[in-house]
């Protein structure tokens, strides 16, 4: 008796993508949720970094970690000036809690496969081509998104960053030390930055625009300004059974009202607001909380709308706190200004991708409200992004997806961009 025939495809790149993707698929995956727990400097993320180092070395690339823990794998063929500004591509391995598998790793896997494509066709770059893996892009462990690229570019001081803590009170410095990295080397790295001539990040699309447009791949135009705010609600802890309703000063009520206000204000302003994380003290079923911290993630098309959103949420929270006999403090934790990707670079990449994929529609140019290391680097070097269609449109959740065929199209698109940028 013969079993079912194995699923094969006529496209060898799809097979290569599948094989490489399978190597990462189990790392840090929670079998219960199907989501990934790949926090920065955790065992799972370190396993991914080890995988990256092995794969890069297998290709003859020289791999280095910078003082901030970002990894750099250089392809510098003989005759190429190693000091020449490189064409850099890459992304990150870390995930949000129970996040999807594509956000980040797709950019790194695609970068390695794009290099393979270029080599297979005998292409030799005229300048270094580098694959980068940035640390703590999501801020899923220490709260500050794009930590590795912010440190590299001086967007956050080492002193501040190294003192950030995770939910167990472990500092960045301690986590680095535990992973064998030297935190005293963290900080701005102008030499490394000067060696980035151009940065192109491939990423799974975080929305459904490409599905609706019928295109496997798009390029990014801009990133909405966004940020994170900690809302500190303070009331009076007390007994859940014996405290008369009239005597309560319950910060959970103020928080609950603020969650609804954030949603309403974002809808009113055409912006996005989310409260997806709360910490309650003492977090007991039979105690009125003494304190609730809630984190507001707010994003809008421009700075004015973002400021209006955060001000309105803060005002609603304060008004409700007065009525509840509680207090609220709004503490900004991070700030990501609007990013306009380099228009000439974006056009150039769209043209190269179009010539390669010859799709039924022109390569769409899309704005995004998601943050990326590319957004941080865009303030320092010409930067662009390539998006790969996501049929679910979902991201930061387990059913984030991209088909193997679209991932192969993404690799071809990235290879076309790299060839164009690194050629003579
Ligand atoms: C990163 O993915 C973010 O936009 O939060
Ligand atoms: Mn993300
Ligand atoms: Mn990402």
Short mmCIF file of C-alpha atoms in Angstrom, two decimals, residues 18-332:
data_model
loop_
_atom_site.label_atom_id
_atom_site.label_comp_id
_atom_site.label_asym_id
_atom_site.label_seq_id
_atom_site.Cartn_x
_atom_site.Cartn_y
_atom_site.Cartn_z
CA UNK A 18 9.62 25.75 3.53
CA UNK A 19 12.73 23.89 4.59
CA UNK A 20 14.25 26.93 6.25
CA UNK A 21 10.98 28.01 7.86
CA UNK A 22 10.56 24.54 9.37
CA UNK A 23 13.89 24.92 11.18
CA UNK A 24 12.54 27.88 13.17
CA UNK A 25 8.91 26.82 13.49
CA UNK A 26 9.19 25.04 16.84
CA UNK A 27 11.44 27.54 18.61
CA UNK A 28 9.59 29.33 21.40
CA UNK A 29 6.15 28.18 20.21
CA UNK A 30 3.51 27.64 22.89
CA UNK A 31 1.64 24.49 21.88
CA UNK A 32 -1.49 25.67 23.71
CA UNK A 33 -1.93 29.00 21.93
CA UNK A 34 0.14 28.31 18.82
CA UNK A 35 1.78 31.69 19.46
CA UNK A 36 5.44 32.49 20.03
CA UNK A 37 7.24 33.52 23.21
CA UNK A 38 10.52 34.75 21.86
CA UNK A 39 11.43 37.50 24.27
CA UNK A 40 14.69 39.36 23.83
CA UNK A 41 17.63 37.53 25.38
CA UNK A 42 15.39 34.56 26.34
CA UNK A 43 16.41 30.99 25.61
CA UNK A 44 14.08 30.93 22.58
CA UNK A 45 15.46 34.13 21.11
CA UNK A 46 19.03 33.00 21.79
CA UNK A 47 18.27 29.74 19.97
CA UNK A 48 17.04 31.77 16.98
CA UNK A 49 20.19 33.89 17.14
CA UNK A 50 22.32 30.75 17.26
CA UNK A 51 20.46 29.40 14.24
CA UNK A 52 21.11 32.68 12.42
CA UNK A 53 24.82 32.58 13.21
CA UNK A 54 25.11 29.00 11.99
CA UNK A 55 23.18 29.69 8.77
CA UNK A 56 25.16 32.85 8.05
CA UNK A 57 28.52 31.15 8.69
CA UNK A 58 27.47 28.22 6.53
CA UNK A 59 27.18 30.80 3.74
CA UNK A 60 30.65 32.16 4.49
CA UNK A 61 29.31 35.39 6.02
CA UNK A 62 31.27 37.01 8.86
CA UNK A 63 28.92 37.32 11.86
CA UNK A 64 29.42 39.86 14.63
CA UNK A 65 27.30 41.06 17.55
CA UNK A 66 27.53 44.79 18.20
CA UNK A 67 27.68 46.19 21.72
CA UNK A 68 23.88 46.33 21.86
CA UNK A 69 23.43 42.69 20.89
CA UNK A 70 22.28 43.31 17.32
CA UNK A 71 23.75 40.71 14.96
CA UNK A 72 25.39 41.59 11.63
CA UNK A 73 26.32 39.03 8.96
CA UNK A 74 28.47 40.51 6.20
CA UNK A 75 28.85 39.29 2.65
CA UNK A 76 32.01 40.97 1.42
CA UNK A 77 33.35 39.23 -1.71
CA UNK A 78 37.05 39.66 -2.43
CA UNK A 79 37.75 42.94 -4.15
CA UNK A 80 34.91 44.70 -2.35
CA UNK A 81 35.96 47.47 0.04
CA UNK A 82 34.86 46.24 3.49
CA UNK A 83 34.60 49.83 4.67
CA UNK A 84 32.19 50.83 1.90
CA UNK A 85 28.65 51.57 3.13
CA UNK A 86 26.71 48.31 2.97
CA UNK A 87 23.32 47.41 1.62
CA UNK A 88 21.72 46.12 4.83
CA UNK A 89 18.60 44.02 5.16
CA UNK A 90 17.11 42.10 8.07
CA UNK A 91 14.58 42.31 10.89
CA UNK A 92 14.18 40.77 14.37
CA UNK A 93 13.58 37.43 16.06
CA UNK A 94 11.79 38.59 19.22
CA UNK A 95 8.00 38.39 19.44
CA UNK A 96 5.18 39.93 21.41
CA UNK A 97 3.69 37.48 23.97
CA UNK A 98 1.99 34.70 21.99
CA UNK A 99 2.68 36.56 18.76
CA UNK A 100 2.75 35.24 15.22
CA UNK A 101 5.76 33.54 13.70
CA UNK A 102 6.21 35.87 10.73
CA UNK A 103 6.60 39.29 12.35
CA UNK A 104 10.38 39.65 12.31
CA UNK A 105 11.75 36.22 11.37
CA UNK A 106 10.28 36.45 7.85
CA UNK A 107 12.60 39.39 7.16
CA UNK A 108 15.67 37.48 8.32
CA UNK A 109 14.86 34.20 6.59
CA UNK A 110 14.02 36.11 3.40
CA UNK A 111 17.31 37.99 3.62
CA UNK A 112 19.36 34.77 3.81
CA UNK A 113 17.37 33.22 0.96
CA UNK A 114 17.69 36.39 -1.13
CA UNK A 115 21.47 36.17 -0.73
CA UNK A 116 21.29 32.54 -1.88
CA UNK A 117 19.28 33.62 -4.92
CA UNK A 118 21.82 36.27 -5.83
CA UNK A 119 24.74 33.87 -5.46
CA UNK A 120 22.99 31.11 -7.38
CA UNK A 121 22.63 33.41 -10.32
CA UNK A 122 26.31 34.44 -10.09
CA UNK A 123 25.69 37.97 -8.86
CA UNK A 124 28.63 39.64 -7.11
CA UNK A 125 27.85 42.81 -5.17
CA UNK A 126 29.96 45.91 -5.68
CA UNK A 127 29.59 46.79 -1.98
CA UNK A 128 29.05 44.78 1.19
CA UNK A 129 25.65 43.21 1.67
CA UNK A 130 24.75 42.67 5.32
CA UNK A 131 21.96 40.78 7.07
CA UNK A 132 21.01 42.23 10.46
CA UNK A 133 18.99 40.80 13.36
CA UNK A 134 17.93 43.52 15.80
CA UNK A 135 17.31 42.98 19.51
CA UNK A 136 13.98 43.61 21.32
CA UNK A 137 12.11 45.17 18.40
CA UNK A 138 8.73 44.54 19.99
CA UNK A 139 9.54 45.80 23.45
CA UNK A 140 7.76 42.61 24.53
CA UNK A 141 10.13 42.00 27.43
CA UNK A 142 11.47 45.39 28.52
CA UNK A 143 8.68 47.67 27.26
CA UNK A 144 10.63 49.86 24.84
CA UNK A 145 10.12 48.91 21.18
CA UNK A 146 13.08 48.94 18.79
CA UNK A 147 15.53 48.87 21.68
CA UNK A 148 18.47 47.55 19.62
CA UNK A 149 18.12 50.10 16.84
CA UNK A 150 17.40 52.94 19.27
CA UNK A 151 20.58 52.11 21.19
CA UNK A 152 22.60 51.84 17.98
CA UNK A 153 21.43 55.24 16.74
CA UNK A 154 21.55 57.01 20.10
CA UNK A 155 17.74 57.27 20.24
CA UNK A 156 17.88 56.06 23.84
CA UNK A 157 20.79 56.28 26.26
CA UNK A 158 22.53 53.11 27.39
CA UNK A 159 22.13 54.17 31.00
CA UNK A 160 18.35 54.39 30.66
CA UNK A 161 17.98 51.28 28.49
CA UNK A 162 20.14 49.02 30.66
CA UNK A 163 17.99 49.83 33.69
CA UNK A 164 14.69 48.86 32.03
CA UNK A 165 13.16 45.83 33.72
CA UNK A 166 11.01 42.91 32.61
CA UNK A 167 7.97 41.64 34.54
CA UNK A 168 10.28 39.68 36.89
CA UNK A 169 12.38 42.74 37.68
CA UNK A 170 15.34 41.56 35.57
CA UNK A 171 17.15 44.50 33.99
CA UNK A 172 18.38 44.66 30.41
CA UNK A 173 21.92 44.69 31.77
CA UNK A 174 21.27 41.52 33.77
CA UNK A 175 19.59 39.79 30.83
CA UNK A 176 22.53 40.66 28.57
CA UNK A 177 25.03 39.40 31.12
CA UNK A 178 23.08 36.17 31.60
CA UNK A 179 23.23 35.65 27.83
CA UNK A 180 26.98 36.20 27.77
CA UNK A 181 26.86 39.75 26.36
CA UNK A 182 28.70 42.67 27.94
CA UNK A 183 26.26 45.46 28.84
CA UNK A 184 29.06 47.97 29.34
CA UNK A 185 29.52 47.91 25.55
CA UNK A 186 25.92 49.08 24.93
CA UNK A 187 25.29 52.52 23.48
CA UNK A 188 25.45 54.57 20.30
CA UNK A 189 27.59 53.01 17.60
CA UNK A 190 28.40 55.72 15.03
CA UNK A 191 30.95 53.49 13.25
CA UNK A 192 28.41 50.75 12.68
CA UNK A 193 25.82 53.30 11.62
CA UNK A 194 28.24 54.85 9.13
CA UNK A 195 28.67 51.42 7.56
CA UNK A 196 24.95 51.22 6.71
CA UNK A 197 24.57 52.75 3.25
CA UNK A 198 20.93 51.79 2.90
CA UNK A 199 18.50 49.62 4.91
CA UNK A 200 15.68 47.56 3.39
CA UNK A 201 13.47 45.53 5.76
CA UNK A 202 11.10 42.88 4.47
CA UNK A 203 8.13 42.25 6.79
CA UNK A 204 4.86 40.39 6.83
CA UNK A 205 2.03 42.83 6.14
CA UNK A 206 0.10 43.71 9.29
CA UNK A 207 -3.29 44.27 7.67
CA UNK A 208 -5.24 43.19 4.61
CA UNK A 209 -4.49 45.83 2.02
CA UNK A 210 -2.45 43.52 -0.23
CA UNK A 211 -5.18 40.86 -0.15
CA UNK A 212 -7.73 43.38 -1.31
CA UNK A 213 -5.37 44.71 -3.99
CA UNK A 214 -4.50 41.23 -5.26
CA UNK A 215 -0.74 41.79 -4.87
CA UNK A 216 1.70 39.39 -3.15
CA UNK A 217 4.14 42.15 -2.27
CA UNK A 218 4.01 45.89 -1.58
CA UNK A 219 6.35 48.63 -0.43
CA UNK A 220 5.92 51.03 2.50
CA UNK A 221 5.39 54.76 2.21
CA UNK A 222 5.32 55.84 5.86
CA UNK A 223 4.74 54.82 9.47
CA UNK A 224 2.12 56.53 11.61
CA UNK A 225 3.46 58.29 14.69
CA UNK A 226 2.77 56.24 17.78
CA UNK A 227 3.73 55.71 21.38
CA UNK A 228 3.08 53.99 24.68
CA UNK A 229 1.75 55.61 27.82
CA UNK A 230 1.48 54.10 31.30
CA UNK A 231 -1.74 55.11 33.05
CA UNK A 232 -1.32 54.87 36.80
CA UNK A 233 -4.66 54.69 38.59
CA UNK A 234 -4.50 54.91 42.37
CA UNK A 235 -7.38 54.37 44.79
CA UNK A 236 -7.81 52.76 48.17
CA UNK A 237 -7.41 49.02 48.71
CA UNK A 238 -10.15 47.55 50.85
CA UNK A 239 -12.35 44.54 51.59
CA UNK A 240 -14.56 43.40 48.71
CA UNK A 241 -17.26 42.15 51.03
CA UNK A 242 -17.46 44.72 53.78
CA UNK A 243 -16.77 48.04 52.07
CA UNK A 244 -20.04 49.84 51.35
CA UNK A 245 -20.39 50.80 47.68
CA UNK A 246 -20.65 54.44 48.65
CA UNK A 247 -17.32 54.34 50.51
CA UNK A 248 -15.23 52.82 47.72
CA UNK A 249 -12.36 54.47 45.85
CA UNK A 250 -11.82 51.77 43.25
CA UNK A 251 -9.15 52.48 40.59
CA UNK A 252 -10.40 49.55 38.52
CA UNK A 253 -13.55 51.54 37.77
CA UNK A 254 -11.49 54.50 36.57
CA UNK A 255 -9.39 52.15 34.46
CA UNK A 256 -12.45 50.44 32.96
CA UNK A 257 -13.95 53.78 32.05
CA UNK A 258 -10.65 54.83 30.47
CA UNK A 259 -10.49 51.68 28.33
CA UNK A 260 -13.88 52.59 26.86
CA UNK A 261 -12.88 56.25 26.50
CA UNK A 262 -9.72 55.32 24.59
CA UNK A 263 -11.76 53.26 22.15
CA UNK A 264 -14.37 56.00 21.70
CA UNK A 265 -11.79 58.79 21.26
CA UNK A 266 -9.80 56.77 18.70
CA UNK A 267 -12.97 56.13 16.68
CA UNK A 268 -13.91 59.82 16.87
CA UNK A 269 -10.46 60.90 15.64
CA UNK A 270 -9.89 58.20 13.01
CA UNK A 271 -6.92 56.97 15.07
CA UNK A 272 -6.04 53.72 16.87
CA UNK A 273 -5.96 53.22 20.64
CA UNK A 274 -5.51 50.00 22.56
CA UNK A 275 -5.26 49.05 26.20
CA UNK A 276 -4.01 45.48 26.03
CA UNK A 277 -2.07 45.21 29.25
CA UNK A 278 -2.99 45.92 32.87
CA UNK A 279 -1.30 45.21 36.19
CA UNK A 280 -3.47 45.18 39.30
CA UNK A 281 -2.33 45.48 42.92
CA UNK A 282 -2.96 43.37 44.91
CA UNK A 283 -4.76 41.40 42.16
CA UNK A 284 -7.03 39.52 44.57
CA UNK A 285 -10.59 38.38 43.96
CA UNK A 286 -11.82 39.59 47.33
CA UNK A 287 -9.98 42.92 47.53
CA UNK A 288 -10.75 46.28 45.98
CA UNK A 289 -7.51 47.12 44.19
CA UNK A 290 -5.24 49.80 45.57
CA UNK A 291 -3.64 50.46 42.21
CA UNK A 292 -4.11 49.61 38.55
CA UNK A 293 -1.55 50.31 35.87
CA UNK A 294 -2.77 50.15 32.27
CA UNK A 295 -0.73 50.68 29.14
CA UNK A 296 -2.16 52.79 26.31
CA UNK A 297 -0.82 52.14 22.80
CA UNK A 298 -1.92 55.09 20.66
CA UNK A 299 -1.33 55.68 16.96
CA UNK A 300 -2.58 58.22 14.44
CA UNK A 301 -1.92 59.47 10.94
CA UNK A 302 -0.10 62.58 12.18
CA UNK A 303 1.34 64.12 15.31
CA UNK A 304 -1.57 66.51 15.83
CA UNK A 305 -4.15 63.73 15.78
CA UNK A 306 -1.97 61.59 18.07
CA UNK A 307 -1.59 64.41 20.61
CA UNK A 308 -5.33 65.10 20.45
CA UNK A 309 -6.06 61.43 21.09
CA UNK A 310 -3.76 61.10 24.10
CA UNK A 311 -4.93 64.43 25.56
CA UNK A 312 -8.56 63.39 25.19
CA UNK A 313 -8.00 60.00 26.82
CA UNK A 314 -6.08 61.68 29.66
CA UNK A 315 -8.86 64.24 30.18
CA UNK A 316 -11.55 61.52 30.24
CA UNK A 317 -9.50 59.50 32.72
CA UNK A 318 -8.95 62.51 34.97
CA UNK A 319 -12.64 63.45 34.95
CA UNK A 320 -13.63 59.93 35.86
CA UNK A 321 -10.96 59.76 38.57
CA UNK A 322 -12.48 62.84 40.21
CA UNK A 323 -15.86 61.15 40.26
CA UNK A 324 -14.39 57.88 41.61
CA UNK A 325 -12.27 59.52 44.30
CA UNK A 326 -9.17 58.05 42.67
CA UNK A 327 -6.22 59.63 40.87
CA UNK A 328 -4.57 59.03 37.53
CA UNK A 329 -1.08 59.88 36.28
CA UNK A 330 -0.22 59.59 32.59
CA UNK A 331 3.45 58.68 32.03
CA UNK A 332 4.85 58.57 28.50
#
